[in-house]
CSV table of C-alpha atoms and ligand atoms in Angstrom, one decimal:
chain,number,residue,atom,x,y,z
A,1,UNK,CA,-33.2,-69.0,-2.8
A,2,UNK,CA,-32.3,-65.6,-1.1
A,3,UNK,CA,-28.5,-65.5,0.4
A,4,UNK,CA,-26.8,-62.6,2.4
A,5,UNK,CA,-23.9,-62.0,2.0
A,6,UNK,CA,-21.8,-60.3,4.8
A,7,UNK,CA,-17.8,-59.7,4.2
A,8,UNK,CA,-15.7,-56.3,4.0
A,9,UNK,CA,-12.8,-57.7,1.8
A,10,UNK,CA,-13.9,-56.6,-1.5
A,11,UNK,CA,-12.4,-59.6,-3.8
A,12,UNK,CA,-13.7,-62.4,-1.1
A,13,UNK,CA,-17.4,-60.5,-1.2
A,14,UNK,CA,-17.4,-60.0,-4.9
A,15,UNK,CA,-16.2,-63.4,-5.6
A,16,UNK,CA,-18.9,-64.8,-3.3
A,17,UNK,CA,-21.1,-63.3,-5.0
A,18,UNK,CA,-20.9,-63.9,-8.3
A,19,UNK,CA,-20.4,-67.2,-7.8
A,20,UNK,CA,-23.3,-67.6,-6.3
A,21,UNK,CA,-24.9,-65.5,-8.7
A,22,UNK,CA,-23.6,-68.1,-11.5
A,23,UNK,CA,-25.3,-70.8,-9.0
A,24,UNK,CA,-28.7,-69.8,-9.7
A,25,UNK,CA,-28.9,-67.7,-6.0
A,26,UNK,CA,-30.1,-64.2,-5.1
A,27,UNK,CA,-27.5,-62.8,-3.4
A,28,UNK,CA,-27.0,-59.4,-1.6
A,29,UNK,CA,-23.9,-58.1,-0.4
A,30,UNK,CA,-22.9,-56.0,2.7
A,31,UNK,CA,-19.5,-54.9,3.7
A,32,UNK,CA,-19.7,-53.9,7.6
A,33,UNK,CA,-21.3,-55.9,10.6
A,34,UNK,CA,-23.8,-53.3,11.7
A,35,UNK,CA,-24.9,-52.7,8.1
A,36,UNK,CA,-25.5,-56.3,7.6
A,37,UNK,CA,-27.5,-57.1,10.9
A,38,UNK,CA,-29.8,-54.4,9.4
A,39,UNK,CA,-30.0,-56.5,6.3
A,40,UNK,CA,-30.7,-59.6,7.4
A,41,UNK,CA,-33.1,-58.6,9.8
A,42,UNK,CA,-35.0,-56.1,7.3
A,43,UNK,CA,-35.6,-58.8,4.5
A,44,UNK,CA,-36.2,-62.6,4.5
A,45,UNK,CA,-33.1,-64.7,3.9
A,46,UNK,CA,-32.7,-68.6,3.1
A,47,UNK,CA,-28.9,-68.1,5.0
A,48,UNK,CA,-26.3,-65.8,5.8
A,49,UNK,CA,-22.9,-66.3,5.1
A,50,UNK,CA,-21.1,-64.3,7.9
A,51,UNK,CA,-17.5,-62.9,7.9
A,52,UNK,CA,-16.0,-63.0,11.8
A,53,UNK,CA,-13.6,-60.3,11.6
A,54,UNK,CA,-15.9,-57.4,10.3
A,55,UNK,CA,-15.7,-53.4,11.0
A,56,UNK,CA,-18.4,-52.1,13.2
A,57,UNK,CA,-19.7,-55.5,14.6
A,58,UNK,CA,-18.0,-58.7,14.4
A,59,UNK,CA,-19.9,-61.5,12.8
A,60,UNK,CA,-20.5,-62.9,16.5
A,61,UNK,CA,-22.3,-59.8,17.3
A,62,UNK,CA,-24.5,-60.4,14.4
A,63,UNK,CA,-25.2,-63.8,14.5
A,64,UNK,CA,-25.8,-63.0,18.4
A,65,UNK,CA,-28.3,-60.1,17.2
A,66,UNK,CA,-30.1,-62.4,14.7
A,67,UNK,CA,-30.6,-65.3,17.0
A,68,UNK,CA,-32.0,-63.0,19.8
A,69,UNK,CA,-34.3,-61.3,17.3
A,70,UNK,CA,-35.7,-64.7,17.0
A,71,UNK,CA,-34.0,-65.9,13.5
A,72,UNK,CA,-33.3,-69.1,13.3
A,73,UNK,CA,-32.3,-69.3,9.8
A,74,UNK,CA,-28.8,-70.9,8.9
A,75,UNK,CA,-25.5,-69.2,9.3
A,76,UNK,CA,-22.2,-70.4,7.8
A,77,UNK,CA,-19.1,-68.7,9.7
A,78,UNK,CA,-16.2,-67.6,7.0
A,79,UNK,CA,-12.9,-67.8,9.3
A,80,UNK,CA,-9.2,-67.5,9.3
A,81,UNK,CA,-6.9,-69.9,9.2
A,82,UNK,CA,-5.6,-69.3,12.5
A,83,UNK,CA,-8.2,-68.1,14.5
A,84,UNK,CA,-9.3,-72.4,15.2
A,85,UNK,CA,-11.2,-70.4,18.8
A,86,UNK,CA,-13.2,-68.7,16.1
A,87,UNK,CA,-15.2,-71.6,15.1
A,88,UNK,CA,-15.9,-72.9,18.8
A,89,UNK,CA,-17.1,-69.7,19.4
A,90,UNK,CA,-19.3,-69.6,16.7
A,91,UNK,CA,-20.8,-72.6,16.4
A,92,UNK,CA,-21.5,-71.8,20.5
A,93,UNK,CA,-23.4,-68.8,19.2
A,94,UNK,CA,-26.0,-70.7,17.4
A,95,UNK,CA,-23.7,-70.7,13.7
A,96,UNK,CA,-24.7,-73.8,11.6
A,97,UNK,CA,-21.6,-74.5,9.7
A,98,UNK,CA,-17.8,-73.0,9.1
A,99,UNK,CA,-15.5,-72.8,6.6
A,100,UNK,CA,-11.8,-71.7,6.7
A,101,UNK,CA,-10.1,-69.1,4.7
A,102,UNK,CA,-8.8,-69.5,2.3
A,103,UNK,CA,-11.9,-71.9,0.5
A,104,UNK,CA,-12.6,-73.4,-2.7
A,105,UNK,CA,-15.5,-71.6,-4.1
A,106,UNK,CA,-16.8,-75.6,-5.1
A,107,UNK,CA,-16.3,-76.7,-1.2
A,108,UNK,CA,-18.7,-73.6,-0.1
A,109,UNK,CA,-21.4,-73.8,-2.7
A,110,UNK,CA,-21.3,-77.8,-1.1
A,111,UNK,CA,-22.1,-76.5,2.5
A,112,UNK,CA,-24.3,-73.8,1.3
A,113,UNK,CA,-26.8,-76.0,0.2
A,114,UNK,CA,-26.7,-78.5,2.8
A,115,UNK,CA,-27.4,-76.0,4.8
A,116,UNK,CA,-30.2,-75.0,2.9
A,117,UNK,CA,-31.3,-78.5,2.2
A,118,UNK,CA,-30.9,-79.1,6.0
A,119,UNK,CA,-32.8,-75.9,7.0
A,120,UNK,CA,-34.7,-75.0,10.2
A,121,UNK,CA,-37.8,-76.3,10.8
A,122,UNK,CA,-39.3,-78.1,8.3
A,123,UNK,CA,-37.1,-80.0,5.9
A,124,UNK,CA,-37.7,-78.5,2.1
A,125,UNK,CA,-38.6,-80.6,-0.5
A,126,UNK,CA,-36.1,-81.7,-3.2
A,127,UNK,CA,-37.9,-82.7,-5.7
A,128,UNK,CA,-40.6,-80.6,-7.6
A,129,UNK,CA,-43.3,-82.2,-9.9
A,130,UNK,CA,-45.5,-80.8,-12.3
A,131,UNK,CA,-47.5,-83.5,-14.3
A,132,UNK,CA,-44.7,-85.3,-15.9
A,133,UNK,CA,-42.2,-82.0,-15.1
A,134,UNK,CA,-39.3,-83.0,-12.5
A,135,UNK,CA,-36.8,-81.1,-11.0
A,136,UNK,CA,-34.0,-82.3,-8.9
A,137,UNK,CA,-33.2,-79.1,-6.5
A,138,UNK,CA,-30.2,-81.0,-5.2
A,139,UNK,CA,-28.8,-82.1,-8.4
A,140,UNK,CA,-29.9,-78.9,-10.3
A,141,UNK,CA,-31.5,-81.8,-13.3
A,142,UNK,CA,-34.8,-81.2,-15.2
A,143,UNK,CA,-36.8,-83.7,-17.0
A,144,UNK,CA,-39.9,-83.9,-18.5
A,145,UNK,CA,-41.4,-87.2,-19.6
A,146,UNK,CA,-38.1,-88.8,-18.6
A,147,UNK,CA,-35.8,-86.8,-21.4
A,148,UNK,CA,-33.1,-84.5,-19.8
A,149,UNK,CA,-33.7,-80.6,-20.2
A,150,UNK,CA,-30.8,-78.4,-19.7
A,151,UNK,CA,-31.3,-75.1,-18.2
A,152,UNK,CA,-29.0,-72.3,-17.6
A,153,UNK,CA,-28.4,-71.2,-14.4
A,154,UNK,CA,-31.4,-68.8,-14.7
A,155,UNK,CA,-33.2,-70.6,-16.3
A,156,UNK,CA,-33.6,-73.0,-13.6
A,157,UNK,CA,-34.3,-70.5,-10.9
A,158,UNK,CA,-37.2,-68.6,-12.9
A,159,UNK,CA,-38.6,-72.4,-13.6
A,160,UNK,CA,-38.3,-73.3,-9.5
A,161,UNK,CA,-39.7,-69.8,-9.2
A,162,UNK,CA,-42.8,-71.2,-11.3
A,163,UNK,CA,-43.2,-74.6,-10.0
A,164,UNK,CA,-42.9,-73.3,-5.9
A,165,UNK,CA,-45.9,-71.1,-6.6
A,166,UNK,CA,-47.7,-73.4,-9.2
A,167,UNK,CA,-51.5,-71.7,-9.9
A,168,UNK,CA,-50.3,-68.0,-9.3
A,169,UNK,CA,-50.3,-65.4,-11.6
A,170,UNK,CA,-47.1,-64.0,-11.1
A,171,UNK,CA,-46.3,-60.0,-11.7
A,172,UNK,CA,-43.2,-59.0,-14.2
A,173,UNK,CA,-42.0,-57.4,-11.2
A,174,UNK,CA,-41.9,-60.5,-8.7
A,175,UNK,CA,-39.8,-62.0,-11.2
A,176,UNK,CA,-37.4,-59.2,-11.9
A,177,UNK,CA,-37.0,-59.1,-7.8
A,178,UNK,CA,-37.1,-62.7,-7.4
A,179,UNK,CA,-34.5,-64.2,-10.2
A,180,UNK,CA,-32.8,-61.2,-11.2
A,181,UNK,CA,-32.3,-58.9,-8.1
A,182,UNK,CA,-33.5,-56.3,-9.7
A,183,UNK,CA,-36.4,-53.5,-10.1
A,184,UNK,CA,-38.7,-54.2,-12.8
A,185,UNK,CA,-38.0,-51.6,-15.5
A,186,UNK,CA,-40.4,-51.7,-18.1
A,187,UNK,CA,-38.2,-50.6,-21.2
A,188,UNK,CA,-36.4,-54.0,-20.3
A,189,UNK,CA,-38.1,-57.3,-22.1
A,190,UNK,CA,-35.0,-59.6,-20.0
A,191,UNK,CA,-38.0,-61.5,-18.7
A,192,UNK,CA,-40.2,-62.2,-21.7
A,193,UNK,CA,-37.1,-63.6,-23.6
A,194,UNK,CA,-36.1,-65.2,-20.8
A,195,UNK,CA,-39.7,-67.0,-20.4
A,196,UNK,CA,-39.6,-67.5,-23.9
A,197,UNK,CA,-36.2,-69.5,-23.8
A,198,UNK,CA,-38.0,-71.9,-20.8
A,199,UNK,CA,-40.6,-72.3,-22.9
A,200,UNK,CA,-39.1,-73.1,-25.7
A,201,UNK,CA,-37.2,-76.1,-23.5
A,202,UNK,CA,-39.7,-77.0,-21.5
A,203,UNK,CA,-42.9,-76.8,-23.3
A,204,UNK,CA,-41.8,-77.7,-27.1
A,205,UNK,CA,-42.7,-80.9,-28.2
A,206,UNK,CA,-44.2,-82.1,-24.6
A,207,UNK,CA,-47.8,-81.6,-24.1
A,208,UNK,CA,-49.4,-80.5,-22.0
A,209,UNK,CA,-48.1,-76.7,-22.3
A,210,UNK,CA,-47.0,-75.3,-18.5
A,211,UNK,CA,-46.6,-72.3,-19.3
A,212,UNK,CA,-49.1,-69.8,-19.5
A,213,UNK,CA,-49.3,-65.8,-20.0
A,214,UNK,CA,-51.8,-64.0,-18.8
A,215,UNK,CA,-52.5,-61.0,-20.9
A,216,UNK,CA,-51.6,-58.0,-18.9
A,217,UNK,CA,-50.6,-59.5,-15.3
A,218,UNK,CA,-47.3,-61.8,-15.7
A,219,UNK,CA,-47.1,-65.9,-16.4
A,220,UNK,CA,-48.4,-68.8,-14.5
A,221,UNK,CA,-47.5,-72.1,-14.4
A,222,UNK,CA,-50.0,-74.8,-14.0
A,223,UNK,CA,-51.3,-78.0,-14.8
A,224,UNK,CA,-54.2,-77.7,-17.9
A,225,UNK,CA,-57.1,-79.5,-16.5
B,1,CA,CA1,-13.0,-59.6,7.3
């Protein structure tokens, strides 16, 4: 899950984001209005969170700019204490949710994903099977067979990464950009030991094996016939 990030006080942005980050999120960060109504309109989002009081437009004028570009996805509204207007206005403009400054980080990632879990459109799933692999997307639980599988917080997005596109062979470089934000480098092997720690907990000692490389092109994960 993709989340923009859209704040110009440096510790409130960076703290958003690596929280989020920790969360198992992709997360990028802008620090000006105009800058991040570019962003969000040049790439696909899951949700913005949105700053009001931002330099070159306020969060208003963005969400205003999104919503008449035609994109509906959710916005949650940071505000101040004592702008209480603020949120009237917003949630006016077509914002989905608010939260007051200052926030515990524990009480945003709660609205972040009900937001996401509420969505636009249609409602997303939140449970994934594979044969007898389950994931919980709310609770953020694994099992296979029944037995409990903990993943790190990476882990978890690389393996929802798998199971949403079950049956496609997927390219080093989607993963690098999908789970990790980042180019795919090639002197970098962050994704084959990564893979090989999922494996390791979610193949090991189950049958059938999930996993599968294929030579050359990336990883796949599908169901053995
Ligand atoms: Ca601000």
């Amino acid at each position: 899950m993709k989340i923009l990030i859209v704040e110009d006080e440096p510790k409130t942005g960076d703290y958003l984001r690596q929280g989020l980050s920790e969360a198992g999120f992709v997360t990028d960060l802008v620090r000006d209005g105009r800058g991040g109504l570019h962003q969000a309109l040049a790439e696909e989002y899951h949700l913005v969170i949105l700053d009001v009081m931002l330099p070159g437009l306020s969060g208003w004028e963005v969400l205003d700019g999104l919503r008449r570009a035609g994109r509906g996805l959710p916005v949650l509204f940071l505000t101040a204490r004592d702008q209480v207007d603020d949120r009237v206005k917003g949630l006016e403009l077509g914002a989905d949710d608010y939260l007051v400054k200052p926030f515990a980080f524990a009480e945003l990632l709660a609205r972040v994903r009900t937001l996401l879990r509420r969505g636009r459109g249609a409602p997303e799933p939140t449970q994934l099977r594979v044969a007898d692999l389950e994931i919980d997307l709310l609770r953020r639980r694994v099992t296979r067979g029944g037995r409990r599988i903990d993943l790190t917080a990476k882990e978890f997005a690389l393996l929802e990464l798998f199971v949403r596109r079950r049956g496609e062979v997927l390219p080093r470089s989607l993963i690098a950009s999908s789970v990790w934000d980042m180019n795919f480098d090639s002197d970098t092997n962050v994704i084959e030991v990564a893979v090989r720690r999922l494996r390791a907990k979610v193949d090991e000692g189950f049958g059938p094996k999930l996993i599968q490389t294929v030579r050359g092109m990336g990883y796949v994960l599908e169901e053995p016939d």
